[in-house]
């Protein structure tokens, strides 16, 4: 058995999910006739306090549809430099929405932008030949900020100031349930003032496939058109929504376990010679540590871990490990023992 810490996307559906999938009532969702999808959409909208929700195959599609709907071709969108939309969505904002990306590097290691940082990058009320800002994108938790969290107050402040300037805010909340659990807050509070929010069922929540996009009713109606246009109109997809419903209702209750495991991993890694990580900063399920002073490269360490049955991801001088429902505390202890012997 491999210990797979590459991502929380690797989880397998639980027995409860598989049973619900087998028994799901289905219909053609392109006609809006899949009762299980409809239920999932209603339930998600209710949880987030938004008017409507749409079930999508991926988080990337949710982010890209939101960008498309909030902007006009030739606009600029603002995002933190380490953000997923900028780095890992295949240039889709330019391909799908025809927008440019203006990245802003947050001064803090958590990769969380302040309003002052965003404001300094805005292009509004400038001469007509400056590329106008059309949208601000936030990410909570921030994946490559080490699973860092943004509070409801910070998000609210950015949204209010953006709205004063008629700028919409989209929240990439792929892991917003982790952010909610870590702060003992609700997903509704964390996304309250955002014009749209995308979250993934298929990450920490453990569903095999699926994401939700939420916003106002007319926004979601337009999003449905774009989902079809992009090839994401699925048919008897209640089979997946059934797993999504369980992910939504049950999984948030156990996310604290992943956070405890991540902290254990971070504290253990921090004690290794040459490894650099501030374990106190690990608030959710993502652990990123720098190995540049160990005498081995991140690639070498990841390769050696793999030989021992442990999977992780290397990028630059760092290694990323993500805890999830298929990784136990014992697996974390085994990982630390192996890291100790390799490093
Ligand atoms: N993240 C994946 C990789 O693409 C890096 C991972 O393993 O963490 N927003 C955020 C913040 C994400 O972390 C991801 C996936 C997405 C969007 C995209 O979701 P999918 O993979 O469903 O398109």
mmCIF file of C-alpha atoms and ligand atoms in Angstrom:
data_model
loop_
_atom_site.group_PDB
_atom_site.id
_atom_site.type_symbol
_atom_site.label_atom_id
_atom_site.label_comp_id
_atom_site.label_asym_id
_atom_site.label_seq_id
_atom_site.Cartn_x
_atom_site.Cartn_y
_atom_site.Cartn_z
ATOM 1 C CA UNK A 1 0.000 0.000 0.000
ATOM 2 C CA UNK A 2 1.389 3.376 -1.051
ATOM 3 C CA UNK A 3 1.045 6.394 1.227
ATOM 4 C CA UNK A 4 -0.167 8.971 -1.249
ATOM 5 C CA UNK A 5 0.476 12.518 -0.053
ATOM 6 C CA UNK A 6 0.626 14.102 -3.509
ATOM 7 C CA UNK A 7 -2.776 15.713 -3.074
ATOM 8 C CA UNK A 8 -6.192 15.389 -1.485
ATOM 9 C CA UNK A 9 -7.476 14.814 -5.029
ATOM 10 C CA UNK A 10 -6.323 11.178 -4.832
ATOM 11 C CA UNK A 11 -8.945 9.984 -2.331
ATOM 12 C CA UNK A 12 -11.096 6.994 -3.231
ATOM 13 C CA UNK A 13 -14.888 7.125 -2.687
ATOM 14 C CA UNK A 14 -15.992 5.646 0.649
ATOM 15 C CA UNK A 15 -18.255 2.592 0.912
ATOM 16 C CA UNK A 16 -21.122 4.943 1.819
ATOM 17 C CA UNK A 17 -20.465 6.981 -1.328
ATOM 18 C CA UNK A 18 -20.309 3.906 -3.557
ATOM 19 C CA UNK A 19 -23.615 2.655 -2.156
ATOM 20 C CA UNK A 20 -25.287 6.035 -2.692
ATOM 21 C CA UNK A 21 -23.849 6.168 -6.219
ATOM 22 C CA UNK A 22 -25.240 2.743 -7.041
ATOM 23 C CA UNK A 23 -28.681 3.684 -5.751
ATOM 24 C CA UNK A 24 -28.826 7.278 -7.056
ATOM 25 C CA UNK A 25 -31.941 8.506 -8.803
ATOM 26 C CA UNK A 26 -30.857 10.025 -12.089
ATOM 27 C CA UNK A 27 -32.146 11.982 -15.096
ATOM 28 C CA UNK A 28 -30.677 14.030 -17.933
ATOM 29 C CA UNK A 29 -28.960 16.952 -16.241
ATOM 30 C CA UNK A 30 -28.587 18.899 -19.493
ATOM 31 C CA UNK A 31 -32.398 19.199 -19.308
ATOM 32 C CA UNK A 32 -32.077 19.986 -15.584
ATOM 33 C CA UNK A 33 -33.865 16.703 -14.846
ATOM 34 C CA UNK A 34 -31.444 14.904 -12.602
ATOM 35 C CA UNK A 35 -33.050 14.951 -9.133
ATOM 36 C CA UNK A 36 -29.819 14.094 -7.318
ATOM 37 C CA UNK A 37 -27.897 16.889 -9.043
ATOM 38 C CA UNK A 38 -30.734 19.301 -8.306
ATOM 39 C CA UNK A 39 -30.686 18.306 -4.654
ATOM 40 C CA UNK A 40 -26.915 18.781 -4.456
ATOM 41 C CA UNK A 41 -27.188 22.219 -6.051
ATOM 42 C CA UNK A 42 -29.977 23.262 -3.664
ATOM 43 C CA UNK A 43 -28.105 21.980 -0.645
ATOM 44 C CA UNK A 44 -24.865 23.730 -1.626
ATOM 45 C CA UNK A 45 -26.650 27.029 -2.304
ATOM 46 C CA UNK A 46 -28.341 26.782 1.084
ATOM 47 C CA UNK A 47 -25.057 26.065 2.893
ATOM 48 C CA UNK A 48 -23.319 29.022 1.262
ATOM 49 C CA UNK A 49 -26.300 31.362 1.537
ATOM 50 C CA UNK A 50 -26.127 31.997 -2.217
ATOM 51 C CA UNK A 51 -29.065 32.148 -4.625
ATOM 52 C CA UNK A 52 -27.989 29.254 -6.838
ATOM 53 C CA UNK A 53 -25.328 26.607 -7.467
ATOM 54 C CA UNK A 54 -24.139 24.587 -10.448
ATOM 55 C CA UNK A 55 -22.508 21.147 -10.453
ATOM 56 C CA UNK A 56 -19.377 21.018 -12.613
ATOM 57 C CA UNK A 57 -16.822 18.360 -13.517
ATOM 58 C CA UNK A 58 -13.829 20.312 -12.149
ATOM 59 C CA UNK A 59 -12.757 23.251 -10.075
ATOM 60 C CA UNK A 60 -10.833 24.665 -13.002
ATOM 61 C CA UNK A 61 -14.032 24.812 -15.039
ATOM 62 C CA UNK A 62 -15.785 26.629 -12.187
ATOM 63 C CA UNK A 63 -13.009 29.218 -11.937
ATOM 64 C CA UNK A 64 -12.859 29.710 -15.694
ATOM 65 C CA UNK A 65 -16.600 30.127 -16.147
ATOM 66 C CA UNK A 66 -16.636 32.680 -13.330
ATOM 67 C CA UNK A 67 -13.774 34.617 -14.920
ATOM 68 C CA UNK A 68 -15.533 34.524 -18.287
ATOM 69 C CA UNK A 69 -18.806 35.823 -16.852
ATOM 70 C CA UNK A 70 -17.322 38.585 -14.709
ATOM 71 C CA UNK A 71 -15.031 40.082 -17.363
ATOM 72 C CA UNK A 72 -14.866 41.358 -20.920
ATOM 73 C CA UNK A 73 -12.237 40.371 -23.482
ATOM 74 C CA UNK A 74 -9.152 42.536 -22.960
ATOM 75 C CA UNK A 75 -9.710 43.038 -19.211
ATOM 76 C CA UNK A 76 -7.134 42.253 -16.601
ATOM 77 C CA UNK A 77 -7.795 40.030 -13.587
ATOM 78 C CA UNK A 78 -5.857 40.356 -10.354
ATOM 79 C CA UNK A 79 -4.552 37.346 -8.499
ATOM 80 C CA UNK A 80 -1.822 36.496 -5.995
ATOM 81 C CA UNK A 81 1.360 35.342 -7.721
ATOM 82 C CA UNK A 82 1.234 31.798 -6.288
ATOM 83 C CA UNK A 83 -2.472 31.391 -7.120
ATOM 84 C CA UNK A 84 -3.843 28.254 -8.757
ATOM 85 C CA UNK A 85 -5.733 30.121 -11.491
ATOM 86 C CA UNK A 86 -2.489 31.724 -12.637
ATOM 87 C CA UNK A 87 -0.120 28.774 -12.336
ATOM 88 C CA UNK A 88 -2.075 25.570 -12.832
ATOM 89 C CA UNK A 89 -5.043 26.179 -15.095
ATOM 90 C CA UNK A 90 -3.203 25.936 -18.407
ATOM 91 C CA UNK A 91 -3.504 29.633 -19.292
ATOM 92 C CA UNK A 92 -7.270 29.214 -19.438
ATOM 93 C CA UNK A 93 -8.105 32.837 -18.506
ATOM 94 C CA UNK A 94 -6.483 33.942 -21.776
ATOM 95 C CA UNK A 95 -7.804 30.988 -23.796
ATOM 96 C CA UNK A 96 -11.383 31.034 -22.481
ATOM 97 C CA UNK A 97 -12.097 34.599 -21.354
ATOM 98 C CA UNK A 98 -9.484 36.500 -23.369
ATOM 99 C CA UNK A 99 -8.205 38.321 -20.297
ATOM 100 C CA UNK A 100 -4.742 39.159 -19.053
ATOM 101 C CA UNK A 101 -3.578 38.229 -15.582
ATOM 102 C CA UNK A 102 -1.884 40.777 -13.347
ATOM 103 C CA UNK A 103 -0.188 38.957 -10.523
ATOM 104 C CA UNK A 104 0.529 40.559 -7.184
ATOM 105 C CA UNK A 105 2.987 38.994 -4.744
ATOM 106 C CA UNK A 106 1.604 39.110 -1.197
ATOM 107 C CA UNK A 107 4.248 40.299 1.245
ATOM 108 C CA UNK A 108 3.312 37.620 3.766
ATOM 109 C CA UNK A 109 4.365 33.992 3.375
ATOM 110 C CA UNK A 110 0.745 32.899 3.543
ATOM 111 C CA UNK A 111 0.178 34.361 0.086
ATOM 112 C CA UNK A 112 -2.872 36.257 1.320
ATOM 113 C CA UNK A 113 -3.312 39.622 -0.351
ATOM 114 C CA UNK A 114 -4.294 42.723 1.603
ATOM 115 C CA UNK A 115 -6.523 45.389 0.096
ATOM 116 C CA UNK A 116 -3.510 47.775 -0.031
ATOM 117 C CA UNK A 117 -1.609 45.281 -2.190
ATOM 118 C CA UNK A 118 -4.575 44.758 -4.483
ATOM 119 C CA UNK A 119 -5.292 48.469 -4.734
ATOM 120 C CA UNK A 120 -1.746 49.252 -5.868
ATOM 121 C CA UNK A 121 -2.252 46.955 -8.880
ATOM 122 C CA UNK A 122 -5.669 48.207 -9.982
ATOM 123 C CA UNK A 123 -6.140 49.825 -13.361
ATOM 124 C CA UNK A 124 -9.191 51.977 -12.942
ATOM 125 C CA UNK A 125 -9.797 55.567 -13.956
ATOM 126 C CA UNK A 126 -6.583 55.464 -15.988
ATOM 127 C CA UNK A 127 -6.229 56.616 -19.583
ATOM 128 C CA UNK A 128 -8.325 54.507 -21.962
ATOM 129 C CA UNK A 129 -5.246 52.676 -23.276
ATOM 130 C CA UNK A 130 -4.436 51.021 -19.910
ATOM 131 C CA UNK A 131 -5.742 47.464 -19.645
ATOM 132 C CA UNK A 132 -8.738 47.786 -17.273
ATOM 133 C CA UNK A 133 -9.108 45.631 -14.159
ATOM 134 C CA UNK A 134 -12.227 43.499 -14.481
ATOM 135 C CA UNK A 135 -12.046 41.080 -11.570
ATOM 136 C CA UNK A 136 -10.237 40.219 -8.358
ATOM 137 C CA UNK A 137 -9.648 36.517 -7.648
ATOM 138 C CA UNK A 138 -9.026 35.256 -4.120
ATOM 139 C CA UNK A 139 -8.048 31.739 -3.015
ATOM 140 C CA UNK A 140 -9.047 30.238 0.363
ATOM 141 C CA UNK A 141 -7.356 28.089 1.487
ATOM 142 C CA UNK A 142 -4.326 29.200 -0.485
ATOM 143 C CA UNK A 143 -2.813 26.036 -1.904
ATOM 144 C CA UNK A 144 0.769 27.126 -2.538
ATOM 145 C CA UNK A 145 0.641 29.525 0.387
ATOM 146 C CA UNK A 146 0.752 26.282 2.401
ATOM 147 C CA UNK A 147 -2.988 25.782 2.882
ATOM 148 C CA UNK A 148 -3.183 29.177 4.576
ATOM 149 C CA UNK A 149 -6.554 30.635 5.506
ATOM 150 C CA UNK A 150 -8.230 33.980 4.973
ATOM 151 C CA UNK A 151 -10.734 35.155 7.588
ATOM 152 C CA UNK A 152 -14.273 36.294 6.889
ATOM 153 C CA UNK A 153 -13.218 39.815 7.949
ATOM 154 C CA UNK A 154 -10.274 39.949 5.516
ATOM 155 C CA UNK A 155 -12.438 38.628 2.677
ATOM 156 C CA UNK A 156 -15.264 41.017 3.552
ATOM 157 C CA UNK A 157 -12.935 44.022 3.589
ATOM 158 C CA UNK A 158 -11.566 43.197 0.129
ATOM 159 C CA UNK A 159 -15.061 42.617 -1.250
ATOM 160 C CA UNK A 160 -16.478 45.855 0.138
ATOM 161 C CA UNK A 161 -13.594 47.942 -1.174
ATOM 162 C CA UNK A 162 -13.762 46.190 -4.559
ATOM 163 C CA UNK A 163 -17.512 46.724 -4.770
ATOM 164 C CA UNK A 164 -17.070 50.430 -3.997
ATOM 165 C CA UNK A 165 -15.105 50.491 -7.267
ATOM 166 C CA UNK A 166 -17.671 48.305 -9.092
ATOM 167 C CA UNK A 167 -15.205 45.419 -9.235
ATOM 168 C CA UNK A 168 -16.491 41.866 -8.708
ATOM 169 C CA UNK A 169 -14.660 39.315 -6.562
ATOM 170 C CA UNK A 170 -14.425 35.596 -7.352
ATOM 171 C CA UNK A 171 -13.323 33.191 -4.655
ATOM 172 C CA UNK A 172 -11.464 30.016 -5.603
ATOM 173 C CA UNK A 173 -12.624 28.116 -2.558
ATOM 174 C CA UNK A 174 -11.437 24.716 -3.742
ATOM 175 C CA UNK A 175 -10.687 23.961 -0.060
ATOM 176 C CA UNK A 176 -13.016 26.439 1.647
ATOM 177 C CA UNK A 177 -14.346 23.757 4.003
ATOM 178 C CA UNK A 178 -10.795 23.329 5.304
ATOM 179 C CA UNK A 179 -10.650 27.097 5.825
ATOM 180 C CA UNK A 180 -13.972 27.018 7.684
ATOM 181 C CA UNK A 181 -12.970 24.136 9.967
ATOM 182 C CA UNK A 182 -9.572 25.680 10.750
ATOM 183 C CA UNK A 183 -11.202 28.961 11.803
ATOM 184 C CA UNK A 184 -14.296 27.490 13.384
ATOM 185 C CA UNK A 185 -16.363 29.561 10.988
ATOM 186 C CA UNK A 186 -18.902 28.781 8.253
ATOM 187 C CA UNK A 187 -18.402 28.610 4.498
ATOM 188 C CA UNK A 188 -21.264 31.100 4.265
ATOM 189 C CA UNK A 189 -19.354 33.700 6.315
ATOM 190 C CA UNK A 190 -16.108 33.060 4.453
ATOM 191 C CA UNK A 191 -17.715 33.715 1.077
ATOM 192 C CA UNK A 192 -20.512 36.089 2.078
ATOM 193 C CA UNK A 193 -19.575 39.122 0.042
ATOM 194 C CA UNK A 194 -17.938 37.312 -2.875
ATOM 195 C CA UNK A 195 -19.832 37.584 -6.146
ATOM 196 C CA UNK A 196 -19.038 33.976 -6.967
ATOM 197 C CA UNK A 197 -17.372 31.057 -5.267
ATOM 198 C CA UNK A 198 -16.103 27.750 -6.540
ATOM 199 C CA UNK A 199 -15.469 24.811 -4.247
ATOM 200 C CA UNK A 200 -14.336 21.233 -4.892
ATOM 201 C CA UNK A 201 -16.137 18.114 -3.716
ATOM 202 C CA UNK A 202 -13.243 16.034 -4.967
ATOM 203 C CA UNK A 203 -10.490 17.341 -2.687
ATOM 204 C CA UNK A 204 -10.583 17.130 1.104
ATOM 205 C CA UNK A 205 -14.290 16.284 1.002
ATOM 206 C CA UNK A 206 -13.389 12.975 -0.641
ATOM 207 C CA UNK A 207 -15.853 12.735 -3.569
ATOM 208 C CA UNK A 208 -14.398 11.124 -6.693
ATOM 209 C CA UNK A 209 -15.340 13.960 -9.078
ATOM 210 C CA UNK A 210 -17.037 17.334 -9.009
ATOM 211 C CA UNK A 211 -17.048 20.983 -8.047
ATOM 212 C CA UNK A 212 -19.726 23.590 -7.450
ATOM 213 C CA UNK A 213 -19.987 27.160 -8.649
ATOM 214 C CA UNK A 214 -22.230 29.478 -6.640
ATOM 215 C CA UNK A 215 -23.581 32.962 -7.107
ATOM 216 C CA UNK A 216 -26.693 34.910 -8.031
ATOM 217 C CA UNK A 217 -29.457 33.158 -9.973
ATOM 218 C CA UNK A 218 -28.867 34.897 -13.313
ATOM 219 C CA UNK A 219 -25.101 34.377 -12.994
ATOM 220 C CA UNK A 220 -25.629 30.640 -12.504
ATOM 221 C CA UNK A 221 -28.054 30.483 -15.442
ATOM 222 C CA UNK A 222 -25.345 31.991 -17.646
ATOM 223 C CA UNK A 223 -22.790 29.639 -16.097
ATOM 224 C CA UNK A 224 -24.975 26.703 -17.173
ATOM 225 C CA UNK A 225 -24.717 27.937 -20.790
ATOM 226 C CA UNK A 226 -20.927 28.200 -20.531
ATOM 227 C CA UNK A 227 -20.651 24.791 -18.901
ATOM 228 C CA UNK A 228 -22.370 23.299 -21.950
ATOM 229 C CA UNK A 229 -20.319 25.419 -24.325
ATOM 230 C CA UNK A 230 -17.108 24.120 -22.760
ATOM 231 C CA UNK A 231 -18.271 20.516 -23.047
ATOM 232 C CA UNK A 232 -19.215 20.117 -19.402
ATOM 233 C CA UNK A 233 -22.916 19.378 -19.815
ATOM 234 C CA UNK A 234 -23.193 15.906 -18.322
ATOM 235 C CA UNK A 235 -26.163 13.570 -18.551
ATOM 236 C CA UNK A 236 -27.128 11.027 -15.821
ATOM 237 C CA UNK A 237 -24.573 12.594 -13.540
ATOM 238 C CA UNK A 238 -26.610 12.088 -10.382
ATOM 239 C CA UNK A 239 -24.338 9.078 -9.894
ATOM 240 C CA UNK A 240 -21.567 11.565 -9.089
ATOM 241 C CA UNK A 241 -23.804 14.062 -7.320
ATOM 242 C CA UNK A 242 -24.831 11.281 -4.903
ATOM 243 C CA UNK A 243 -21.228 11.012 -3.754
ATOM 244 C CA UNK A 244 -21.053 14.803 -3.701
ATOM 245 C CA UNK A 245 -24.017 15.003 -1.313
ATOM 246 C CA UNK A 246 -22.286 12.702 1.146
ATOM 247 C CA UNK A 247 -19.064 14.669 0.764
ATOM 248 C CA UNK A 248 -20.940 17.861 1.559
ATOM 249 C CA UNK A 249 -22.878 16.566 4.563
ATOM 250 C CA UNK A 250 -20.383 14.188 6.163
ATOM 251 C CA UNK A 251 -16.824 15.129 5.259
ATOM 252 C CA UNK A 252 -16.496 18.553 6.895
ATOM 253 C CA UNK A 253 -16.984 16.792 10.266
ATOM 254 C CA UNK A 254 -13.684 14.928 9.878
ATOM 255 C CA UNK A 255 -11.445 17.562 8.265
ATOM 256 C CA UNK A 256 -9.954 18.478 11.647
ATOM 257 C CA UNK A 257 -8.271 15.054 11.639
ATOM 258 C CA UNK A 258 -6.450 15.931 8.393
ATOM 259 C CA UNK A 259 -5.390 19.229 9.929
ATOM 260 C CA UNK A 260 -4.019 17.487 13.037
ATOM 261 C CA UNK A 261 -2.116 15.036 10.839
ATOM 262 C CA UNK A 262 -0.695 17.881 8.763
ATOM 263 C CA UNK A 263 0.486 19.651 11.910
ATOM 264 C CA UNK A 264 2.119 16.446 13.165
ATOM 265 C CA UNK A 265 3.875 16.064 9.829
ATOM 266 C CA UNK A 266 4.999 19.704 9.829
ATOM 267 C CA UNK A 267 6.328 19.501 13.393
ATOM 268 C CA UNK A 268 8.239 16.326 12.578
ATOM 269 C CA UNK A 269 9.654 17.800 9.372
ATOM 270 C CA UNK A 270 10.696 20.991 11.181
ATOM 271 C CA UNK A 271 12.988 18.884 13.403
ATOM 272 C CA UNK A 272 14.907 17.449 10.458
ATOM 273 C CA UNK A 273 18.326 18.919 9.752
ATOM 274 C CA UNK A 274 18.262 21.201 6.719
ATOM 275 C CA UNK A 275 14.474 21.266 6.443
ATOM 276 C CA UNK A 276 12.828 24.627 6.730
ATOM 277 C CA UNK A 277 9.183 24.984 7.731
ATOM 278 C CA UNK A 278 7.318 26.963 10.344
ATOM 279 C CA UNK A 279 4.952 24.312 11.695
ATOM 280 C CA UNK A 280 2.888 26.982 13.446
ATOM 281 C CA UNK A 281 1.830 28.253 10.041
ATOM 282 C CA UNK A 282 0.288 24.927 9.028
ATOM 283 C CA UNK A 283 -3.405 25.567 9.645
ATOM 284 C CA UNK A 284 -5.078 23.067 7.327
ATOM 285 C CA UNK A 285 -4.086 19.959 5.335
ATOM 286 C CA UNK A 286 -1.186 21.207 3.186
ATOM 287 C CA UNK A 287 2.429 20.970 4.300
ATOM 288 C CA UNK A 288 5.141 22.618 2.210
ATOM 289 C CA UNK A 289 8.747 22.461 3.349
ATOM 290 C CA UNK A 290 12.022 23.696 1.892
ATOM 291 C CA UNK A 291 14.768 21.084 1.627
ATOM 292 C CA UNK A 292 17.506 23.180 0.015
ATOM 293 C CA UNK A 293 19.819 22.864 3.039
ATOM 294 C CA UNK A 294 19.587 19.082 3.334
ATOM 295 C CA UNK A 295 22.303 18.289 0.788
ATOM 296 C CA UNK A 296 19.716 16.605 -1.441
ATOM 297 C CA UNK A 297 17.361 18.108 -3.987
ATOM 298 C CA UNK A 298 13.597 17.965 -3.586
ATOM 299 C CA UNK A 299 13.465 15.708 -6.652
ATOM 300 C CA UNK A 300 15.966 13.271 -5.090
ATOM 301 C CA UNK A 301 14.061 13.146 -1.830
ATOM 302 C CA UNK A 302 10.733 12.597 -3.596
ATOM 303 C CA UNK A 303 12.305 9.799 -5.679
ATOM 304 C CA UNK A 304 13.706 8.111 -2.567
ATOM 305 C CA UNK A 305 10.373 8.427 -0.788
ATOM 306 C CA UNK A 306 8.685 6.788 -3.762
ATOM 307 C CA UNK A 307 11.033 3.803 -3.532
ATOM 308 C CA UNK A 308 9.777 3.424 0.034
ATOM 309 C CA UNK A 309 6.121 3.598 -0.993
ATOM 310 C CA UNK A 310 5.474 7.252 -0.160
ATOM 311 C CA UNK A 311 4.309 9.736 -2.784
ATOM 312 C CA UNK A 312 4.782 13.506 -2.567
ATOM 313 C CA UNK A 313 5.230 16.379 -5.009
ATOM 314 C CA UNK A 314 8.395 18.428 -5.470
ATOM 315 C CA UNK A 315 8.454 21.952 -6.787
ATOM 316 C CA UNK A 316 11.548 24.144 -6.771
ATOM 317 C CA UNK A 317 13.377 23.633 -3.497
ATOM 318 C CA UNK A 318 10.246 22.462 -1.760
ATOM 319 C CA UNK A 319 8.175 19.360 -1.208
ATOM 320 C CA UNK A 320 4.395 19.448 -0.824
ATOM 321 C CA UNK A 321 2.504 16.832 1.168
ATOM 322 C CA UNK A 322 -1.275 16.919 1.551
ATOM 323 C CA UNK A 323 -3.212 14.993 4.189
ATOM 324 C CA UNK A 324 -6.659 13.555 3.495
ATOM 325 C CA UNK A 325 -9.166 10.887 4.519
ATOM 326 C CA UNK A 326 -7.097 8.020 3.073
ATOM 327 C CA UNK A 327 -4.010 8.907 5.146
ATOM 328 C CA UNK A 328 -3.922 7.833 8.799
ATOM 329 C CA UNK A 329 -1.861 9.160 11.683
ATOM 330 C CA UNK A 330 0.253 5.988 11.469
ATOM 331 C CA UNK A 331 0.944 6.749 7.813
ATOM 332 C CA UNK A 332 2.198 10.191 8.842
ATOM 333 C CA UNK A 333 4.482 8.604 11.444
ATOM 334 C CA UNK A 334 5.818 6.183 8.801
ATOM 335 C CA UNK A 335 6.398 9.111 6.449
ATOM 336 C CA UNK A 336 8.364 10.979 9.113
ATOM 337 C CA UNK A 337 10.506 7.932 9.905
ATOM 338 C CA UNK A 338 11.371 7.587 6.234
ATOM 339 C CA UNK A 339 12.057 11.293 5.793
ATOM 340 C CA UNK A 340 14.364 11.106 8.809
ATOM 341 C CA UNK A 341 16.362 8.246 7.326
ATOM 342 C CA UNK A 342 16.526 9.779 3.821
ATOM 343 C CA UNK A 343 17.520 13.261 4.991
HETATM 344 N N1 LIG B 1 -5.228 21.640 -7.281
HETATM 345 C C1 LIG B 1 -4.432 20.458 -7.552
HETATM 346 C C2 LIG B 1 -3.360 20.740 -8.600
HETATM 347 O O1 LIG B 1 -3.944 21.284 -9.738
HETATM 348 C C3 LIG B 1 -2.259 21.638 -8.139
HETATM 349 C C4 LIG B 1 -3.796 19.993 -6.272
HETATM 350 O O2 LIG B 1 -3.325 18.845 -6.273
HETATM 351 O O3 LIG B 1 -3.782 20.743 -5.289
HETATM 352 N N2 LIG B 1 -8.177 25.690 -7.191
HETATM 353 C C5 LIG B 1 -7.282 25.229 -6.311
HETATM 354 C C6 LIG B 1 -6.885 26.080 -5.158
HETATM 355 C C7 LIG B 1 -6.732 23.942 -6.476
HETATM 356 O O4 LIG B 1 -5.847 23.519 -5.591
HETATM 357 C C8 LIG B 1 -7.134 23.153 -7.576
HETATM 358 C C9 LIG B 1 -6.515 21.802 -7.834
HETATM 359 C C10 LIG B 1 -8.081 23.683 -8.456
HETATM 360 C C11 LIG B 1 -8.576 24.971 -8.238
HETATM 361 C C12 LIG B 1 -8.542 22.953 -9.688
HETATM 362 O O5 LIG B 1 -9.385 21.891 -9.411
HETATM 363 P P1 LIG B 1 -9.591 20.731 -10.514
HETATM 364 O O6 LIG B 1 -8.379 19.847 -10.414
HETATM 365 O O7 LIG B 1 -10.843 20.074 -10.067
HETATM 366 O O8 LIG B 1 -9.716 21.394 -11.833
#
